PDB file of C-alpha atoms and ligand atoms in Angstrom:
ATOM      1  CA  UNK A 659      13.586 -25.568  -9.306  1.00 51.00           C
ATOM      2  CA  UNK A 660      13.871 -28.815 -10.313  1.00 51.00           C
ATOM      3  CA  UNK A 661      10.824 -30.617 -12.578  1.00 56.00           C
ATOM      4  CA  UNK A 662       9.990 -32.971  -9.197  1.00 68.00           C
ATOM      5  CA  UNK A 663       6.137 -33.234  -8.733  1.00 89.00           C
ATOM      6  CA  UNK A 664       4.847 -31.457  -5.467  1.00 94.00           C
ATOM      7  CA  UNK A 665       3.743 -32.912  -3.170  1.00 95.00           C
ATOM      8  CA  UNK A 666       0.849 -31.982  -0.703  1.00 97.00           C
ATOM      9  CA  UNK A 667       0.819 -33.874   2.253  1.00 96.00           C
ATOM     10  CA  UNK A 668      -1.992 -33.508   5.019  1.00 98.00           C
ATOM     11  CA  UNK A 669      -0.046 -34.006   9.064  1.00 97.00           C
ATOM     12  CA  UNK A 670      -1.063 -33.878  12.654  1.00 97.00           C
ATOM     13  CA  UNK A 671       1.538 -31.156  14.343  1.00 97.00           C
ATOM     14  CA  UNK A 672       2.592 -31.756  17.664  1.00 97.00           C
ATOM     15  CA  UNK A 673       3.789 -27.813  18.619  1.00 97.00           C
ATOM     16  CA  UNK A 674       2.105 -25.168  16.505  1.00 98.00           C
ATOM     17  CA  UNK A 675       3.388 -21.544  19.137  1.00 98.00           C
ATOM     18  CA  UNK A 676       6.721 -21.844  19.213  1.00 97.00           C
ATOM     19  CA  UNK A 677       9.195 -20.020  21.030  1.00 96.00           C
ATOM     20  CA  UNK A 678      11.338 -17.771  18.760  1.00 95.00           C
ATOM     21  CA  UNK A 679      15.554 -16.655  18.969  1.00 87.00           C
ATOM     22  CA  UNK A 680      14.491 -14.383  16.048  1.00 90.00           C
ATOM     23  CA  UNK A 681      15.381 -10.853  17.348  1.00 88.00           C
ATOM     24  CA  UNK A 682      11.696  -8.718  17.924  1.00 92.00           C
ATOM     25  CA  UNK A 683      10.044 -12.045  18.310  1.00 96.00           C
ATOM     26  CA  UNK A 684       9.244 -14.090  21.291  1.00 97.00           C
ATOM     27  CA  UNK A 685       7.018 -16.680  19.194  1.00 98.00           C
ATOM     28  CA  UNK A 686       6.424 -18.000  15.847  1.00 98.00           C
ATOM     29  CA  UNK A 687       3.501 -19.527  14.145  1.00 98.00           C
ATOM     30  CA  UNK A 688       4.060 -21.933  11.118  1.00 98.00           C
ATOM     31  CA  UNK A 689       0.859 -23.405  10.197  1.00 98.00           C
ATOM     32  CA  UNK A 690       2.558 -24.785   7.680  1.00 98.00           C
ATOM     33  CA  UNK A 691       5.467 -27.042   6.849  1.00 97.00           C
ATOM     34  CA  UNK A 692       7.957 -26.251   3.706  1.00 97.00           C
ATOM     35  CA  UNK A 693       7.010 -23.231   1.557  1.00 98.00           C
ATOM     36  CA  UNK A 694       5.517 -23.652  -2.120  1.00 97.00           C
ATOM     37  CA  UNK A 695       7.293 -20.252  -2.758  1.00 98.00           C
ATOM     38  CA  UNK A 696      11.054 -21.933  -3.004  1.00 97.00           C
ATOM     39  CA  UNK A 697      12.911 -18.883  -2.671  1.00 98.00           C
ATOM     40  CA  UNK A 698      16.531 -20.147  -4.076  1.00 97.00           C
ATOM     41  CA  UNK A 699      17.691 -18.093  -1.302  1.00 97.00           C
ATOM     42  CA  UNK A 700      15.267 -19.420   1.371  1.00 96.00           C
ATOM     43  CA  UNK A 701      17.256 -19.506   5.055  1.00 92.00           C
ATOM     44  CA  UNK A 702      14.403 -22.112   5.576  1.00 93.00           C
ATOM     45  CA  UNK A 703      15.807 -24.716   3.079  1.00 93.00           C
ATOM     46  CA  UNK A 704      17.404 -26.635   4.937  1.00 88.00           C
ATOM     47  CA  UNK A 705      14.168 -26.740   7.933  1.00 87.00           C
ATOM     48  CA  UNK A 706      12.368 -30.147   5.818  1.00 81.00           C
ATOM     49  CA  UNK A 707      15.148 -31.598   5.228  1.00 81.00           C
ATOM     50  CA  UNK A 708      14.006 -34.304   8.268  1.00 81.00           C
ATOM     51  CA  UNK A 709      11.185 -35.243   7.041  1.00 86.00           C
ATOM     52  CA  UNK A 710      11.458 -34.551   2.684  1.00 92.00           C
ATOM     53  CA  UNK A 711      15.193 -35.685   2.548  1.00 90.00           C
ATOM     54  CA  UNK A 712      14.819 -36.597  -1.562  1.00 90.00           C
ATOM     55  CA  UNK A 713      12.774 -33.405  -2.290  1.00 93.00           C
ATOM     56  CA  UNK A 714      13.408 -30.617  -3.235  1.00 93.00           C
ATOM     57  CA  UNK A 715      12.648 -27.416  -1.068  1.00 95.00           C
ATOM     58  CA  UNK A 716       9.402 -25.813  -2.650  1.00 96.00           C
ATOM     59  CA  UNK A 717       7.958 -29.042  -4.017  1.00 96.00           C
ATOM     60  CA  UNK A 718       6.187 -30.115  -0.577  1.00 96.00           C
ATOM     61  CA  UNK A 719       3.936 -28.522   1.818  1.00 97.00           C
ATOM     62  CA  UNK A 720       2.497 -30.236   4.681  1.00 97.00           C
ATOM     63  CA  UNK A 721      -0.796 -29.091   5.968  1.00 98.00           C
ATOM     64  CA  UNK A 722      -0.310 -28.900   9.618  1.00 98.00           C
ATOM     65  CA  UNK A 723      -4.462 -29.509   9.789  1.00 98.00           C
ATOM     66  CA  UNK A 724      -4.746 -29.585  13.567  1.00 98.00           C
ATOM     67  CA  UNK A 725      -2.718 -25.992  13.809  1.00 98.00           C
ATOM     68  CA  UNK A 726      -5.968 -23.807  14.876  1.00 98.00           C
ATOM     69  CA  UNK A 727      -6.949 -26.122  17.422  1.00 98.00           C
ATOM     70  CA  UNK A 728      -3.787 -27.080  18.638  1.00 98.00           C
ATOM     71  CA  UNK A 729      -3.046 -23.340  19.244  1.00 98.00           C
ATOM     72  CA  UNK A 730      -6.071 -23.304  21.605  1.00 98.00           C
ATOM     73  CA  UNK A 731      -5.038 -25.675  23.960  1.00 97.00           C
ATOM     74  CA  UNK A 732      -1.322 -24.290  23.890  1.00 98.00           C
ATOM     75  CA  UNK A 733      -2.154 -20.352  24.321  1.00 97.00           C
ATOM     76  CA  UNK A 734      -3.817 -21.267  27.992  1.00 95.00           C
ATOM     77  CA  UNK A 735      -0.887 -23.883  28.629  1.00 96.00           C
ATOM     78  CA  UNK A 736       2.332 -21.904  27.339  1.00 96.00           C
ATOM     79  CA  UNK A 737       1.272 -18.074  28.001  1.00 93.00           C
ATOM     80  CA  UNK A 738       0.311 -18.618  31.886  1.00 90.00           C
ATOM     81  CA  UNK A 739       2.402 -15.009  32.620  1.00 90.00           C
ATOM     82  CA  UNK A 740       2.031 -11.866  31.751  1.00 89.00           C
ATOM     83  CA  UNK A 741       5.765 -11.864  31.100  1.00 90.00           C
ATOM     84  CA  UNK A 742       4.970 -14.578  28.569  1.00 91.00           C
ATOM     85  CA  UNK A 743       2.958 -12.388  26.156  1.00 93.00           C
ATOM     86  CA  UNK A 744       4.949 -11.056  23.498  1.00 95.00           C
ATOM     87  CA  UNK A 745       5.701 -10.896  19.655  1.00 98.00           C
ATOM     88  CA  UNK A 746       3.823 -13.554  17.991  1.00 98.00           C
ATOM     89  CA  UNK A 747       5.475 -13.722  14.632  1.00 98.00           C
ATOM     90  CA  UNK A 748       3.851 -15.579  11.303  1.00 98.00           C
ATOM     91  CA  UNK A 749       5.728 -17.249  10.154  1.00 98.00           C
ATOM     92  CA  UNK A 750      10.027 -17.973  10.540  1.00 97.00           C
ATOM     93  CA  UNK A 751      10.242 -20.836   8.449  1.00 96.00           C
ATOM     94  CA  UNK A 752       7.038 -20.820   5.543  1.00 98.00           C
ATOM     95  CA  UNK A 753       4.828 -18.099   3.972  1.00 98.00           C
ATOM     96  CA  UNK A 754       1.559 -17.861   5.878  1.00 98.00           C
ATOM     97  CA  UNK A 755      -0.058 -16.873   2.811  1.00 98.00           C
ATOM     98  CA  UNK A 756       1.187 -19.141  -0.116  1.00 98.00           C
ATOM     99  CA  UNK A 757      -1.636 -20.256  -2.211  1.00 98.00           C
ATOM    100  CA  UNK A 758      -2.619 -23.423  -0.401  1.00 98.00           C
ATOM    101  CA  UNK A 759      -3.768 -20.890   2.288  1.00 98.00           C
ATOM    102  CA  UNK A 760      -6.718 -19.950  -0.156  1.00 98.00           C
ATOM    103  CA  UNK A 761      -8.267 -23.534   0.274  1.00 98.00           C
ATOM    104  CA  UNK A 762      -6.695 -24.758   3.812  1.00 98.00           C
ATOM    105  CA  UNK A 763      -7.291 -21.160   5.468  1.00 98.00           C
ATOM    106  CA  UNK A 764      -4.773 -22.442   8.696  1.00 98.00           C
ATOM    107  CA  UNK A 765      -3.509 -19.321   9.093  1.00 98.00           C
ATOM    108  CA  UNK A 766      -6.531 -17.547   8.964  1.00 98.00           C
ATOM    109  CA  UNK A 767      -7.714 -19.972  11.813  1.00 98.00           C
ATOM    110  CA  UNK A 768      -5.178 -19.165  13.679  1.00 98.00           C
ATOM    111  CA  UNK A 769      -5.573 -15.682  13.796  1.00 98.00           C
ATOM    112  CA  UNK A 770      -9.103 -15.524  15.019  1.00 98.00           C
ATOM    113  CA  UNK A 771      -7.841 -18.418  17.433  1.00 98.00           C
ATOM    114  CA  UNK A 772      -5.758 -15.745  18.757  1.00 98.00           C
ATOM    115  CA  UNK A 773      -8.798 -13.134  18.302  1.00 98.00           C
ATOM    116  CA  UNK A 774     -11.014 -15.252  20.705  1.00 98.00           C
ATOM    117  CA  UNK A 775      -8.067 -15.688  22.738  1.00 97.00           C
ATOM    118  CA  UNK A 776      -8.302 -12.216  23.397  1.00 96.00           C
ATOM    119  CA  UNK A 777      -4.537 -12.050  22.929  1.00 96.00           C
ATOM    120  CA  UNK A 778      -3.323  -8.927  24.259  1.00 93.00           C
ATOM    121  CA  UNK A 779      -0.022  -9.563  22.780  1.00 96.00           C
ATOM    122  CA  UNK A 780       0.977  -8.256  19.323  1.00 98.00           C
ATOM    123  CA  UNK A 781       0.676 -10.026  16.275  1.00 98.00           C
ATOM    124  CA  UNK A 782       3.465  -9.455  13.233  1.00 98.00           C
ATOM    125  CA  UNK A 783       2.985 -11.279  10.054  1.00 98.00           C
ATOM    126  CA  UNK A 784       5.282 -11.710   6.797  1.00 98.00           C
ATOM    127  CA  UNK A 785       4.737 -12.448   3.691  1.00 98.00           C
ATOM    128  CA  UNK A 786       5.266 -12.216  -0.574  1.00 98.00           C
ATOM    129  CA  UNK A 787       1.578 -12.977  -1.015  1.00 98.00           C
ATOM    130  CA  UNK A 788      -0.977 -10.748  -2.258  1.00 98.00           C
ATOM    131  CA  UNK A 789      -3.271 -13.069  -0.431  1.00 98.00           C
ATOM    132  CA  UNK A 790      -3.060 -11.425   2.897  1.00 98.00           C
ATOM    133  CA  UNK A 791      -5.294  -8.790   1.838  1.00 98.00           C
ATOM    134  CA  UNK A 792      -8.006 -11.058   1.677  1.00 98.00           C
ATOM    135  CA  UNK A 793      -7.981 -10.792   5.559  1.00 98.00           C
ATOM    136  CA  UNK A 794      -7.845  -7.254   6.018  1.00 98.00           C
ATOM    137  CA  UNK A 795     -11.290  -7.233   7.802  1.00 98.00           C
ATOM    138  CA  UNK A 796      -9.637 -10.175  10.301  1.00 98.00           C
ATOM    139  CA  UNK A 797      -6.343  -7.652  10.645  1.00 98.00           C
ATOM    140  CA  UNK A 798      -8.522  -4.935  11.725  1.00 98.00           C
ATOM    141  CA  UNK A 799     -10.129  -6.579  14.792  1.00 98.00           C
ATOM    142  CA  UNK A 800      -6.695  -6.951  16.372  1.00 98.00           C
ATOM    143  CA  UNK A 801      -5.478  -3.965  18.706  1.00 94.00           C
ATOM    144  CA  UNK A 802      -2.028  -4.656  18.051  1.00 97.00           C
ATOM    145  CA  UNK A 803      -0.968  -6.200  14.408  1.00 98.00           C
ATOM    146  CA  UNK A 804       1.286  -5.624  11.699  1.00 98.00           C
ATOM    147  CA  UNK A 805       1.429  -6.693   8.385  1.00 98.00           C
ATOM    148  CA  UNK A 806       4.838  -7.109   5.788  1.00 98.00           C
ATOM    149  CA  UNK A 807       5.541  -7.881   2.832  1.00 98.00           C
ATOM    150  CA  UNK A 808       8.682  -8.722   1.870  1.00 98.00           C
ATOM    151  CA  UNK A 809       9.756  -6.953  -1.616  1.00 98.00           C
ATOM    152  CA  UNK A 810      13.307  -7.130  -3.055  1.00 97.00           C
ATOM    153  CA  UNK A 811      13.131  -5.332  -6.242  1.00 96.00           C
ATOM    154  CA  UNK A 812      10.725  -3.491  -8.554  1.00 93.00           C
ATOM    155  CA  UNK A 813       9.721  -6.399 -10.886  1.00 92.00           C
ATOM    156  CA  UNK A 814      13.647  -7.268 -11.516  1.00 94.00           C
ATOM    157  CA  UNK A 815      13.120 -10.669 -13.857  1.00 95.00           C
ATOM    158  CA  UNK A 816      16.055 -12.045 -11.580  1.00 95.00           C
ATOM    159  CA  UNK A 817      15.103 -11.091  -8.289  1.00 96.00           C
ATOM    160  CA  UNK A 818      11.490 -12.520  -9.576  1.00 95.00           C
ATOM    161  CA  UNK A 819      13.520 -15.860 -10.858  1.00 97.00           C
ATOM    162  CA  UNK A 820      15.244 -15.979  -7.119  1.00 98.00           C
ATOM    163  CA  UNK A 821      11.573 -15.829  -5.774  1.00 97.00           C
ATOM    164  CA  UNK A 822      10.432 -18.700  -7.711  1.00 94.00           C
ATOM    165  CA  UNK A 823       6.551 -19.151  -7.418  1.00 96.00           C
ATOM    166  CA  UNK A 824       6.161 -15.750  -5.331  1.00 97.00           C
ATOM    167  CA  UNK A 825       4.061 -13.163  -6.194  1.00 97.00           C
ATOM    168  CA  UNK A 826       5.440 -10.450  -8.636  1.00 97.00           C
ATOM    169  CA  UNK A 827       7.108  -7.551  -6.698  1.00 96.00           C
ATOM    170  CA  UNK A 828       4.390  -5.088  -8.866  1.00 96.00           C
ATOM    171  CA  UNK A 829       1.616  -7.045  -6.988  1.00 97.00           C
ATOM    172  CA  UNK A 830       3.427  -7.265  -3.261  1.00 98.00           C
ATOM    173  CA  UNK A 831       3.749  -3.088  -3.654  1.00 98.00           C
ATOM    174  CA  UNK A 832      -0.214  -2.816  -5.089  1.00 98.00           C
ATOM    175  CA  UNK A 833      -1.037  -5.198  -1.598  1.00 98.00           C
ATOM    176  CA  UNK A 834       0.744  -2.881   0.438  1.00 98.00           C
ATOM    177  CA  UNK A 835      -0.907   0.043  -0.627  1.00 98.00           C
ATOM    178  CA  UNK A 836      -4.416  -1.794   0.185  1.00 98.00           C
ATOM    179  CA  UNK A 837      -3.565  -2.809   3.478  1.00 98.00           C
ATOM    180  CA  UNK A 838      -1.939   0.625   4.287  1.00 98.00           C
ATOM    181  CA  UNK A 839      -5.323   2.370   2.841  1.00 98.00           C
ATOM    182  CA  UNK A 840      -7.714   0.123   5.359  1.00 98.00           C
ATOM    183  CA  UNK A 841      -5.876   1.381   8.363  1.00 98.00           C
ATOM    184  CA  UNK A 842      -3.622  -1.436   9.070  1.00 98.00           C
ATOM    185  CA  UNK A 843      -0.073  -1.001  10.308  1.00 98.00           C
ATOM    186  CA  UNK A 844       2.157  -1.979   7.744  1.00 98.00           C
ATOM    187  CA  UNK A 845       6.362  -2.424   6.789  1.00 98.00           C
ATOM    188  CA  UNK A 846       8.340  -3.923   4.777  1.00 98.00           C
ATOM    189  CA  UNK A 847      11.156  -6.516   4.204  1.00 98.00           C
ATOM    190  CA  UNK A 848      13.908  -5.561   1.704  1.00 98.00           C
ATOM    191  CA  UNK A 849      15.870  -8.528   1.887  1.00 97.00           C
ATOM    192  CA  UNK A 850      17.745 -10.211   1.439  1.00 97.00           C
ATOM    193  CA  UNK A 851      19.581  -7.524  -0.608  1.00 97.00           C
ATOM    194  CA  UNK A 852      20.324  -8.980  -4.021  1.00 96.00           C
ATOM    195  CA  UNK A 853      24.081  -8.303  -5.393  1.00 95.00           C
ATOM    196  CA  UNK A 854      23.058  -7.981  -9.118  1.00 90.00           C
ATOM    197  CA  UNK A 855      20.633  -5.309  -8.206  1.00 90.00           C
ATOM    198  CA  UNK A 856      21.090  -3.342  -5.828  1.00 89.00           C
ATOM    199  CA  UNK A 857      24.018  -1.661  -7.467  1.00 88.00           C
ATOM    200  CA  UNK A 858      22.128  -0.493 -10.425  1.00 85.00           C
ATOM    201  CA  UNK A 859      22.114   3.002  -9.970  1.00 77.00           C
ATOM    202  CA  UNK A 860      18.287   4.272  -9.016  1.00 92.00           C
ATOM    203  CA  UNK A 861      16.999   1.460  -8.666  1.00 94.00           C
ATOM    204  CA  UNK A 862      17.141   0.865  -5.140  1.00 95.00           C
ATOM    205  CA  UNK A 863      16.369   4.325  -4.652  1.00 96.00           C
ATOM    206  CA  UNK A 864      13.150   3.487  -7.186  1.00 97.00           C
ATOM    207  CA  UNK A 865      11.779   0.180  -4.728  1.00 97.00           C
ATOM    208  CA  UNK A 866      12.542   2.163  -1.172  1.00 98.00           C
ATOM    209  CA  UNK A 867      10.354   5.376  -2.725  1.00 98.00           C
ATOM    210  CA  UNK A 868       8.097   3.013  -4.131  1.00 98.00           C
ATOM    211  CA  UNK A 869       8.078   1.313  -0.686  1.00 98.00           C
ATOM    212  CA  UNK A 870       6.974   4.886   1.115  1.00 98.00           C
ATOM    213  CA  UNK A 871       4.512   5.241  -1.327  1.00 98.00           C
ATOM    214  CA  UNK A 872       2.774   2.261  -0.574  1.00 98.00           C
ATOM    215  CA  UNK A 873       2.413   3.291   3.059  1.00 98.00           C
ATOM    216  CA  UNK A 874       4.889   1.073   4.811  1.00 98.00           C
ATOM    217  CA  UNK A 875       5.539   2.466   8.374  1.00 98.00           C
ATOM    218  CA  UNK A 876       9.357   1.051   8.206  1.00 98.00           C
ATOM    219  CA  UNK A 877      11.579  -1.120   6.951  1.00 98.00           C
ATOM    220  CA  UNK A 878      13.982  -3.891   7.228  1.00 98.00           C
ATOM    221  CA  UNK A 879      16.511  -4.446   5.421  1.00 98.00           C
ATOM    222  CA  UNK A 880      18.920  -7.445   5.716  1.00 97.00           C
ATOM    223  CA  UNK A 881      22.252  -8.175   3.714  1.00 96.00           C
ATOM    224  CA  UNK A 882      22.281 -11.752   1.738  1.00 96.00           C
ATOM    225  CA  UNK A 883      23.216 -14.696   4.363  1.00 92.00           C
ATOM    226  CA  UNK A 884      25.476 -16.787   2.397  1.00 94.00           C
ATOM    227  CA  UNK A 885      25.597 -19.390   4.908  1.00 93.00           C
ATOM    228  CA  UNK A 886      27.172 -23.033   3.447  1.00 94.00           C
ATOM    229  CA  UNK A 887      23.747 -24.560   2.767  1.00 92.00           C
ATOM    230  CA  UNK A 888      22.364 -21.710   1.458  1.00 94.00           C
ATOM    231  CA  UNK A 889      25.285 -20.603  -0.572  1.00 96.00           C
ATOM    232  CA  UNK A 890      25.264 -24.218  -2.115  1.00 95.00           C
ATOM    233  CA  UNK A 891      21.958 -24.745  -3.138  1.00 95.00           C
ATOM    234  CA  UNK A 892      21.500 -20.900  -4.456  1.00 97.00           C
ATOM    235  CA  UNK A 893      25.236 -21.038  -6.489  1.00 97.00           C
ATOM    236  CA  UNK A 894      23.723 -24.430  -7.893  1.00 97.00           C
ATOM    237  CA  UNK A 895      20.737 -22.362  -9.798  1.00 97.00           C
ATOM    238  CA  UNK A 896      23.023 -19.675 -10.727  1.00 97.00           C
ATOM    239  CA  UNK A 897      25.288 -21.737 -12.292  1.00 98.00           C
ATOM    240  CA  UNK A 898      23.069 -23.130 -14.288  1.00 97.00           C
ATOM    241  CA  UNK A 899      20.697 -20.619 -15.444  1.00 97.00           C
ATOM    242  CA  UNK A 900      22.885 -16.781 -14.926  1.00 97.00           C
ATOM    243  CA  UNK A 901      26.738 -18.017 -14.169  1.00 97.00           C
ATOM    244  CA  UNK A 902      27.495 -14.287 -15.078  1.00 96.00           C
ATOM    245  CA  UNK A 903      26.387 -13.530 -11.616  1.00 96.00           C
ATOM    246  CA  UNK A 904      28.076 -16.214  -9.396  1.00 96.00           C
ATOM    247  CA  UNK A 905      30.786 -13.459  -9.209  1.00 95.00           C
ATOM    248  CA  UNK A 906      28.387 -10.441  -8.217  1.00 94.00           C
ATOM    249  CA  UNK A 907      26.894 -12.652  -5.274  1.00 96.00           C
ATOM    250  CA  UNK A 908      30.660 -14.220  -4.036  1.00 95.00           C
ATOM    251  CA  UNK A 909      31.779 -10.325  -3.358  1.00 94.00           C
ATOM    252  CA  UNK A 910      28.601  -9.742  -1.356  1.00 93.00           C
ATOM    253  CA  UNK A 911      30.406 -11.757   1.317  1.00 90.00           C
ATOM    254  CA  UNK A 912      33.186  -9.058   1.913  1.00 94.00           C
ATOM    255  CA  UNK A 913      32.680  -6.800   5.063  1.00 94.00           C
ATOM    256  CA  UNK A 914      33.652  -4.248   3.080  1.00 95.00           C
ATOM    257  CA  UNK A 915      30.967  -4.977   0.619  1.00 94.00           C
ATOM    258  CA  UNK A 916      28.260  -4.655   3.348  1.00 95.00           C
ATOM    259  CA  UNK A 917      29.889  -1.038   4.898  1.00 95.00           C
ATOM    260  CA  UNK A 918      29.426   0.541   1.280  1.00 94.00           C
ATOM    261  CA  UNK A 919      26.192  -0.624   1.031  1.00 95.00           C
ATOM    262  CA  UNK A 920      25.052  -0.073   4.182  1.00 96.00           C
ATOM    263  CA  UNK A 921      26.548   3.793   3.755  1.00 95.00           C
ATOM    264  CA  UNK A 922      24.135   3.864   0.612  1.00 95.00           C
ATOM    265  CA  UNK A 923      20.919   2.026   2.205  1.00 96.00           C
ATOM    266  CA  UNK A 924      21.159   4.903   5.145  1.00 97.00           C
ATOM    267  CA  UNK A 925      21.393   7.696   2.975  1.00 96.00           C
ATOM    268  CA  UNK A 926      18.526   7.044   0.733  1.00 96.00           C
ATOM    269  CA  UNK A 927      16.086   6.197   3.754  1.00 97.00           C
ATOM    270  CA  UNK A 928      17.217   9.402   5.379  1.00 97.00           C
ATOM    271  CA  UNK A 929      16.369  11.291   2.278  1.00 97.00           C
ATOM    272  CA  UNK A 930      12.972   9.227   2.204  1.00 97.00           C
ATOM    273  CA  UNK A 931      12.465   9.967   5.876  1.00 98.00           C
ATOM    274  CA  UNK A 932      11.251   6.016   6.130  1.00 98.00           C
ATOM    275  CA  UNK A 933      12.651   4.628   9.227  1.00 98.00           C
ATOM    276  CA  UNK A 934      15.045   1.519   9.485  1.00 98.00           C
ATOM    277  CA  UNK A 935      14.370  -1.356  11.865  1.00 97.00           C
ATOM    278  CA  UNK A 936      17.059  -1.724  14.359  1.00 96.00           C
ATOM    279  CA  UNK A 937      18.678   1.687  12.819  1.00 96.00           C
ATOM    280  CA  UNK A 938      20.824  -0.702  10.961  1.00 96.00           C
ATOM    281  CA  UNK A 939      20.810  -3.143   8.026  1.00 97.00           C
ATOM    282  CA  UNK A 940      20.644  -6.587   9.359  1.00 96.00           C
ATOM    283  CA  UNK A 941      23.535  -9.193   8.608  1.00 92.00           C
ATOM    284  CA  UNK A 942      22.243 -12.733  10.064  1.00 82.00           C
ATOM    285  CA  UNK A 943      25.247 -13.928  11.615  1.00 71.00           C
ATOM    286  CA  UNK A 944      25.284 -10.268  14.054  1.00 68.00           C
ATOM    287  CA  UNK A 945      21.753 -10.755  15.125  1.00 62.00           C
ATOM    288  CA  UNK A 946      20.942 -11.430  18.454  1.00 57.00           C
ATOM    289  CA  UNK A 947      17.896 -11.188  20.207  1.00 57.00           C
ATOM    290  CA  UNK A 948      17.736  -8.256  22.523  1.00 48.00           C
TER     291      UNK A 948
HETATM  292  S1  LIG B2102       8.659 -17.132   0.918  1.00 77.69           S
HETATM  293 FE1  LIG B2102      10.061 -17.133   2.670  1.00 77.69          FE
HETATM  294  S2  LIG B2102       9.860 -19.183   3.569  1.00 77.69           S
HETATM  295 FE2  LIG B2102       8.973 -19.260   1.515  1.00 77.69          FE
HETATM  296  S3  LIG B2102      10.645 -20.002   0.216  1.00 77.69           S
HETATM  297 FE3  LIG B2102      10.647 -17.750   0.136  1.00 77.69          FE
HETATM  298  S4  LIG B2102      12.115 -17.116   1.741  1.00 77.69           S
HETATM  299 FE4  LIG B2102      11.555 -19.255   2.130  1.00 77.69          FE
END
């Protein structure tokens, strides 16, 4: 992450419920717009890149301030069928819970907008904050929610160096537990799957029994998307700061690469007996929405 200041920027959305490709999700929520997280891995990168062309991605947020009442009007205008209720997902393209949650409380908003809605829908939400538990007692008036966090290691110093401002993996597995232990539906994201550690031996084997523990209902688990953008942007950190592992990552674009792995990642959640989204690990460019 570069030494740029961040910037906070307060904006008027036009569209906050957005219809989703993602595959289990028919729409997505992003109340707000970049991520102070700034995964160097983030899919989502390249998403500001309108609007913060000279910034870089994790040093802006804008406040969508208008989200909560702006999903109001557009539940009664875009959800007028009952084939139009669905998955509503939050969030594709930002962390719902990044810190600037705590004082802004959007997403918060939005969710007892959807409460008083009386959405009949269901209601999935992702995050690597430990400040989701802070609405547990929100999460429990819903009839139909789940809550994720994503968790990539067990406090590896590189995965937590990938993650940049995210919470510390220790911290996402200690939320989990909480929210498992009020009653709410839980899972977790394992992904993307790092290269330099998920060969270690045990390890992997350490975070998915570590993932059970915590109460997680299932997983996913999704192989690193080395698409152009992201490749460039994520080989430009490593480079600089662990060039030792530039190698590591480059072979995690072989097919044969994902087979092994994916031989591995099956056997250990068999053994676990914690079930695997979609029965399979996820590759981004396979996806499609069923
Ligand atoms: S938390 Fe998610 S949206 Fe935010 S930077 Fe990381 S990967 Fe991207």
């Amino acid at each position: 992450m570069s030494k740029q200041k961040f910037t906070i920027k307060e904006i008027s959305s036009k569209s906050i419920l957005q219809k989703s490709g993602l595959p289990d999700v028919d729409w997505v929520i992003n109340p707000y717009g970049g991520c102070r997280f700034g995964c160097k891995y983030c899919y989502a990168a390249f998403v500001g890149k309108f609007r913060h062309p000279d910034e870089e991605w994790g040093n802006y947020v804008d406040i969508k301030t208008n989200a909560p009442e702006l999903l109001k009007a557009e539940l009664t205008k875009k959800l007028k069928k009952s084939s139009d209720i669905g998955t509503i997902f939050l969030s594709s393209v930002t962390d719902p819970y990044q810190g600037l949650e705590a004082k802004y409380q959007l997403t918060k908003k939005c969710l007892q907008v959807l409460l008083d809605f009386n959405y009949q829908g269901k209601v999935s939400i992702l995050t690597k904050s430990t400040l989701v538990t802070r609405d547990i007692q929100l999460f429990k008036q819903f009839h139909n929610i789940e809550v994720g966090l994503t968790i990539t290691s067990t406090g590896d110093p590189i995965a937590e160096y990938l993650e940049t401002y995210a919470a510390p993996h220790q911290s996402r597995l200690t939320a989990l537990a909480e929210l498992s232990q009020a009653g709410i539906s839980t899972y977790t994201f394992v992904g993307p799957l790092l290269p330099h550690f998920v060969w270690q031996e045990g390890q992997m084997k350490k975070l998915l029994q570590a993932i059970k523990a915590a109460g997680a209902k299932y997983v996913y688990v999704e192989h690193l998307n080395l698409t152009p953008t992201i490749k460039k942007r994520l080989f430009e950190f490593l480079e600089k700061d662990h060039p030792e592992l530039l190698e590591k990552f480059t072979q995690s674009t072989q097919p044969e690469y994902r087979d092994k792995l994916d031989k591995i990642i099956h056997q250990l959640l068999k053994e676990l007996q914690l079930p695997l989204a979609h029965e399979q690990v996820l590759y981004h460019r396979n996806l499609k929405k069923s």
